[in-house]
Tab-separated table of C-alpha atoms in Angstrom:
chain	number	residue	atom	x	y	z
G	1	UNK	CA	-17.420	4.704	5.244
G	2	UNK	CA	-15.553	2.199	7.382
G	3	UNK	CA	-17.006	-1.316	7.506
G	4	UNK	CA	-15.949	-3.724	10.240
G	5	UNK	CA	-16.574	-7.416	10.758
G	6	UNK	CA	-16.711	-8.209	14.447
G	7	UNK	CA	-17.974	-10.359	17.246
G	8	UNK	CA	-19.256	-9.260	20.638
G	9	UNK	CA	-20.175	-11.256	23.704
G	10	UNK	CA	-19.428	-14.552	22.003
G	11	UNK	CA	-22.031	-13.997	19.285
G	12	UNK	CA	-21.589	-14.994	15.654
G	13	UNK	CA	-19.666	-12.540	13.454
G	14	UNK	CA	-21.574	-9.454	12.339
G	15	UNK	CA	-20.861	-6.435	10.157
G	16	UNK	CA	-21.086	-2.850	11.261
G	17	UNK	CA	-20.412	0.718	10.163
G	18	UNK	CA	-17.869	2.526	12.338
G	19	UNK	CA	-19.517	5.624	13.844
G	20	UNK	CA	-17.145	7.369	16.275
G	21	UNK	CA	-16.894	4.982	19.243
G	22	UNK	CA	-19.689	2.650	18.116
G	23	UNK	CA	-20.476	0.079	15.475
G	24	UNK	CA	-23.851	0.512	13.776
G	25	UNK	CA	-24.855	-3.099	13.205
G	26	UNK	CA	-25.776	-4.124	9.660
G	27	UNK	CA	-28.452	-6.671	8.774
G	28	UNK	CA	-25.970	-8.769	6.803
G	29	UNK	CA	-22.837	-8.785	4.699
G	30	UNK	CA	-22.922	-5.383	2.965
G	31	UNK	CA	-21.226	-6.792	-0.106
G	32	UNK	CA	-24.357	-8.860	-0.765
G	33	UNK	CA	-27.119	-7.276	1.326
G	34	UNK	CA	-26.350	-3.581	1.208
G	35	UNK	CA	-26.202	-1.197	4.151
G	36	UNK	CA	-29.505	-1.893	5.888
G	37	UNK	CA	-29.069	-1.452	9.643
G	38	UNK	CA	-30.715	-3.302	12.515
G	39	UNK	CA	-30.996	-0.314	14.845
G	40	UNK	CA	-28.476	-1.879	17.234
G	41	UNK	CA	-25.225	-0.189	18.219
G	42	UNK	CA	-22.239	-1.955	19.769
G	43	UNK	CA	-19.459	0.020	21.492
G	44	UNK	CA	-16.154	-0.514	19.712
G	45	UNK	CA	-14.551	-1.115	23.086
G	46	UNK	CA	-16.782	-4.173	23.554
G	47	UNK	CA	-16.185	-5.640	20.091
G	48	UNK	CA	-13.423	-7.869	18.797
G	49	UNK	CA	-12.573	-6.871	15.246
G	50	UNK	CA	-12.126	-9.770	12.849
G	51	UNK	CA	-10.646	-9.999	9.379
G	52	UNK	CA	-13.074	-7.703	7.535
G	53	UNK	CA	-13.522	-10.180	4.674
G	54	UNK	CA	-12.735	-13.844	4.059
G	55	UNK	CA	-12.135	-14.261	0.319
G	56	UNK	CA	-14.392	-16.977	-1.035
G	57	UNK	CA	-12.058	-17.499	-3.970
G	58	UNK	CA	-8.542	-16.039	-3.886
G	59	UNK	CA	-5.991	-13.504	-2.771
G	60	UNK	CA	-4.071	-12.050	-5.702
G	61	UNK	CA	-0.779	-10.336	-4.929
G	62	UNK	CA	1.226	-7.885	-7.007
G	63	UNK	CA	4.958	-8.272	-6.501
G	64	UNK	CA	7.603	-5.582	-6.843
G	65	UNK	CA	5.152	-2.738	-7.531
G	66	UNK	CA	7.355	-0.017	-6.021
G	67	UNK	CA	10.521	0.826	-7.932
G	68	UNK	CA	12.879	0.809	-4.954
G	69	UNK	CA	11.559	-2.526	-3.687
G	70	UNK	CA	11.820	-3.992	-7.186
G	71	UNK	CA	15.489	-2.988	-7.305
G	72	UNK	CA	16.009	-4.751	-3.968
G	73	UNK	CA	14.635	-8.055	-5.251
G	74	UNK	CA	15.017	-8.240	-9.023
G	75	UNK	CA	16.828	-5.367	-10.700
G	76	UNK	CA	16.326	-5.264	-14.441
G	77	UNK	CA	13.305	-7.583	-14.411
G	78	UNK	CA	10.264	-7.277	-16.676
G	79	UNK	CA	8.057	-4.199	-16.547
G	80	UNK	CA	4.927	-6.381	-16.537
G	81	UNK	CA	3.172	-6.854	-13.173
G	82	UNK	CA	4.436	-9.868	-11.249
G	83	UNK	CA	1.438	-11.705	-9.801
G	84	UNK	CA	0.977	-14.671	-7.492
G	85	UNK	CA	-1.713	-16.176	-5.280
G	86	UNK	CA	-2.125	-16.754	-1.573
G	87	UNK	CA	-4.722	-19.209	-0.242
G	88	UNK	CA	-7.647	-17.788	1.703
G	89	UNK	CA	-6.543	-19.925	4.656
G	90	UNK	CA	-3.644	-17.475	5.123
G	91	UNK	CA	-6.102	-14.811	6.340
G	92	UNK	CA	-6.109	-13.688	9.974
G	93	UNK	CA	-7.515	-10.545	11.542
G	94	UNK	CA	-6.349	-7.680	13.748
G	95	UNK	CA	-4.572	-8.851	16.882
G	96	UNK	CA	-4.264	-12.435	15.678
G	97	UNK	CA	-0.821	-13.984	15.890
G	98	UNK	CA	1.368	-14.516	12.857
G	99	UNK	CA	2.518	-18.110	13.344
G	100	UNK	CA	6.172	-18.490	12.327
G	101	UNK	CA	6.770	-21.950	10.821
G	102	UNK	CA	9.932	-23.947	11.563
G	103	UNK	CA	11.856	-22.977	8.428
G	104	UNK	CA	15.315	-21.525	8.016
G	105	UNK	CA	15.880	-17.895	7.165
G	106	UNK	CA	14.031	-14.628	7.486
G	107	UNK	CA	10.324	-14.085	7.982
G	108	UNK	CA	9.467	-10.648	6.619
G	109	UNK	CA	6.502	-8.279	6.648
G	110	UNK	CA	5.173	-6.499	3.588
G	111	UNK	CA	2.612	-3.830	4.454
G	112	UNK	CA	0.289	-3.198	1.514
G	113	UNK	CA	-2.900	-1.498	0.417
G	114	UNK	CA	-5.407	-4.218	-0.466
G	115	UNK	CA	-8.271	-3.881	-2.941
G	116	UNK	CA	-11.526	-5.580	-1.891
G	117	UNK	CA	-13.459	-6.720	-4.944
G	118	UNK	CA	-17.214	-6.158	-4.690
G	119	UNK	CA	-18.626	-7.622	-7.920
G	120	UNK	CA	-17.899	-10.348	-10.426
G	121	UNK	CA	-15.071	-8.936	-12.524
G	122	UNK	CA	-13.937	-10.424	-15.816
G	123	UNK	CA	-11.882	-8.523	-18.400
G	124	UNK	CA	-12.598	-5.183	-16.725
G	125	UNK	CA	-11.225	-2.105	-18.473
G	126	UNK	CA	-9.046	0.169	-16.360
G	127	UNK	CA	-11.533	3.028	-16.693
G	128	UNK	CA	-14.261	0.783	-15.239
G	129	UNK	CA	-12.238	-0.570	-12.305
G	130	UNK	CA	-14.108	1.447	-9.677
G	131	UNK	CA	-17.328	-0.336	-10.687
G	132	UNK	CA	-16.019	-3.619	-9.250
G	133	UNK	CA	-14.137	-2.292	-6.188
G	134	UNK	CA	-15.996	-2.433	-2.881
G	135	UNK	CA	-13.263	-0.731	-0.864
G	136	UNK	CA	-9.765	-0.976	0.551
G	137	UNK	CA	-8.117	-2.470	3.614
G	138	UNK	CA	-4.625	-3.057	5.008
G	139	UNK	CA	-2.792	-6.316	4.353
G	140	UNK	CA	0.489	-7.841	5.463
G	141	UNK	CA	1.985	-10.117	2.799
G	142	UNK	CA	4.097	-12.130	5.239
G	143	UNK	CA	6.847	-14.064	3.472
G	144	UNK	CA	9.473	-16.655	4.328
G	145	UNK	CA	11.999	-14.737	2.259
G	146	UNK	CA	14.827	-17.281	2.044
G	147	UNK	CA	12.396	-20.049	1.153
G	148	UNK	CA	11.227	-17.964	-1.823
G	149	UNK	CA	14.695	-18.076	-3.286
G	150	UNK	CA	15.323	-21.685	-2.273
G	151	UNK	CA	12.137	-22.887	-4.007
G	152	UNK	CA	12.499	-20.708	-7.088
G	153	UNK	CA	8.825	-19.752	-6.774
G	154	UNK	CA	6.721	-18.152	-4.072
G	155	UNK	CA	3.705	-20.352	-3.312
G	156	UNK	CA	5.018	-22.073	-0.179
G	157	UNK	CA	6.973	-19.120	1.174
G	158	UNK	CA	3.979	-16.812	1.055
G	159	UNK	CA	1.155	-19.271	1.575
G	160	UNK	CA	1.539	-20.517	5.149
G	161	UNK	CA	-1.464	-20.245	7.445
G	162	UNK	CA	-1.589	-16.775	9.110
G	163	UNK	CA	0.653	-15.225	6.421
G	164	UNK	CA	-2.003	-12.710	5.346
G	165	UNK	CA	-3.234	-10.537	8.212
G	166	UNK	CA	-5.839	-8.001	7.029
G	167	UNK	CA	-7.893	-5.247	8.640
G	168	UNK	CA	-8.918	-3.532	10.733
G	169	UNK	CA	-11.757	-2.300	8.468
G	170	UNK	CA	-12.752	-1.854	4.845
G	171	UNK	CA	-12.813	1.801	3.809
G	172	UNK	CA	-15.292	2.275	0.959
G	173	UNK	CA	-14.809	5.979	0.245
G	174	UNK	CA	-11.086	6.692	0.186
G	175	UNK	CA	-8.982	8.426	-2.446
G	176	UNK	CA	-6.355	5.736	-3.020
G	177	UNK	CA	-3.904	8.181	-4.594
G	178	UNK	CA	-1.237	9.568	-2.284
G	179	UNK	CA	-1.794	7.337	0.765
G	180	UNK	CA	1.108	7.007	3.194
G	181	UNK	CA	1.999	3.406	4.095
G	182	UNK	CA	4.182	2.773	7.138
G	183	UNK	CA	5.322	-0.425	8.827
G	184	UNK	CA	6.768	-0.726	12.327
G	185	UNK	CA	8.207	-3.617	14.333
G	186	UNK	CA	7.979	-3.067	18.084
G	187	UNK	CA	7.534	0.629	17.306
G	188	UNK	CA	10.663	0.868	15.134
G	189	UNK	CA	10.033	2.244	11.609
G	190	UNK	CA	10.825	-0.398	9.000
G	191	UNK	CA	9.070	0.486	5.738
G	192	UNK	CA	7.631	3.709	4.402
G	193	UNK	CA	6.107	4.643	1.074
G	194	UNK	CA	3.210	6.280	-0.698
G	195	UNK	CA	0.706	4.808	-3.134
G	196	UNK	CA	1.555	7.562	-5.619
G	197	UNK	CA	4.842	5.688	-6.170
G	198	UNK	CA	3.234	2.484	-7.435
G	199	UNK	CA	4.629	1.324	-10.770
G	200	UNK	CA	1.241	-0.070	-11.771
G	201	UNK	CA	-1.810	1.891	-10.620
G	202	UNK	CA	-4.936	0.314	-9.215
G	203	UNK	CA	-7.101	0.619	-12.367
G	204	UNK	CA	-4.358	-1.017	-14.429
G	205	UNK	CA	-3.921	-3.763	-11.829
G	206	UNK	CA	-7.637	-4.603	-11.897
G	207	UNK	CA	-7.581	-4.675	-15.697
G	208	UNK	CA	-4.481	-6.919	-15.796
G	209	UNK	CA	-5.639	-9.375	-13.133
G	210	UNK	CA	-9.253	-9.653	-14.348
G	211	UNK	CA	-7.985	-10.529	-17.816
G	212	UNK	CA	-6.384	-13.639	-16.303
G	213	UNK	CA	-8.815	-14.708	-13.572
G	214	UNK	CA	-12.456	-13.942	-12.990
G	215	UNK	CA	-12.564	-12.027	-9.711
G	216	UNK	CA	-15.399	-12.725	-7.303
G	217	UNK	CA	-16.932	-10.571	-4.557
G	218	UNK	CA	-14.671	-10.684	-1.527
G	219	UNK	CA	-11.507	-11.469	-3.470
G	220	UNK	CA	-8.502	-9.381	-2.490
G	221	UNK	CA	-5.746	-7.847	-4.578
G	222	UNK	CA	-2.640	-6.863	-2.595
G	223	UNK	CA	-0.966	-4.007	-4.450
G	224	UNK	CA	2.679	-4.332	-3.382
G	225	UNK	CA	4.945	-3.104	-0.609
G	226	UNK	CA	7.326	-0.171	-0.429
G	227	UNK	CA	11.011	-0.847	0.194
G	228	UNK	CA	12.491	-1.252	3.651
G	229	UNK	CA	13.813	-3.642	6.273
G	230	UNK	CA	11.405	-6.478	6.679
G	231	UNK	CA	12.463	-9.073	9.234
G	232	UNK	CA	10.702	-9.979	12.476
G	233	UNK	CA	10.898	-12.819	14.985
G	234	UNK	CA	8.945	-14.536	17.737
G	235	UNK	CA	7.731	-12.110	20.393
G	236	UNK	CA	7.782	-9.008	18.212
G	237	UNK	CA	4.741	-7.039	17.034
G	238	UNK	CA	4.192	-5.835	13.476
G	239	UNK	CA	2.108	-2.688	12.945
G	240	UNK	CA	1.055	-1.368	9.549
G	241	UNK	CA	-0.562	2.036	9.148
G	242	UNK	CA	-2.272	3.329	6.023
G	243	UNK	CA	-3.528	6.866	5.958
G	244	UNK	CA	-7.324	7.012	6.067
G	245	UNK	CA	-7.813	3.330	6.917
G	246	UNK	CA	-6.160	2.775	10.289
G	247	UNK	CA	-3.708	0.412	11.977
G	248	UNK	CA	-3.263	-3.331	11.564
G	249	UNK	CA	-1.376	-4.818	14.513
G	250	UNK	CA	-0.315	-8.465	14.837
G	251	UNK	CA	2.051	-10.206	17.253
G	252	UNK	CA	4.440	-12.881	15.980
G	253	UNK	CA	4.715	-16.280	17.661
G	254	UNK	CA	6.696	-19.391	16.845
G	255	UNK	CA	4.317	-22.097	15.691
G	256	UNK	CA	3.850	-24.747	18.320
């Protein structure tokens, strides 16, 4: 089931179930109010899709979770998951511009499968991870790559406003194993991988992260990016495709 958050005709944001070319409007946020419908349908063509969730608490990111990408950044580093946080103010939705700040060096894309947490999760065992997962969406862990190395840590370089596009929907019923992930810039292939190649699988990630932080409904866990060429500049468009979920497309603009 694909769940979208959208607005239509200038109305307040609503949630809907994607049904062919329509959105079946839900009575409220399905994470809290279930899947009760209002009886209304809105054509997808008349809706603006928004970020499908705004984390109330945090965005947790897993770094270097694909072997080839890990070798690019930190060969020989620890086998433990590398984790960091992005602020929820970094979130933007489909079609929203990635605002490039006035910093030196490369701005890079990192197309990733994102876990959407659906229940309070604290010290969850790997075998129980599905009990706290609401679904999955696409995320772009945008990074000011050279600033990462200049700072010696990643908070600033990955935390700028607009540096976490997500969408277009949350898929609640997908087999996360063996999903193709592809990233394009202006139609040119840049990154390609498959979730079967993750170093740390999703159940293990949920167990590891929930042992450190209590996860709340709506929190996101970004599961890492495959290797590839990551740079983009003002005027270009970044597109991320994940099999079974869809396409997340965002233009890049220099921040005014």
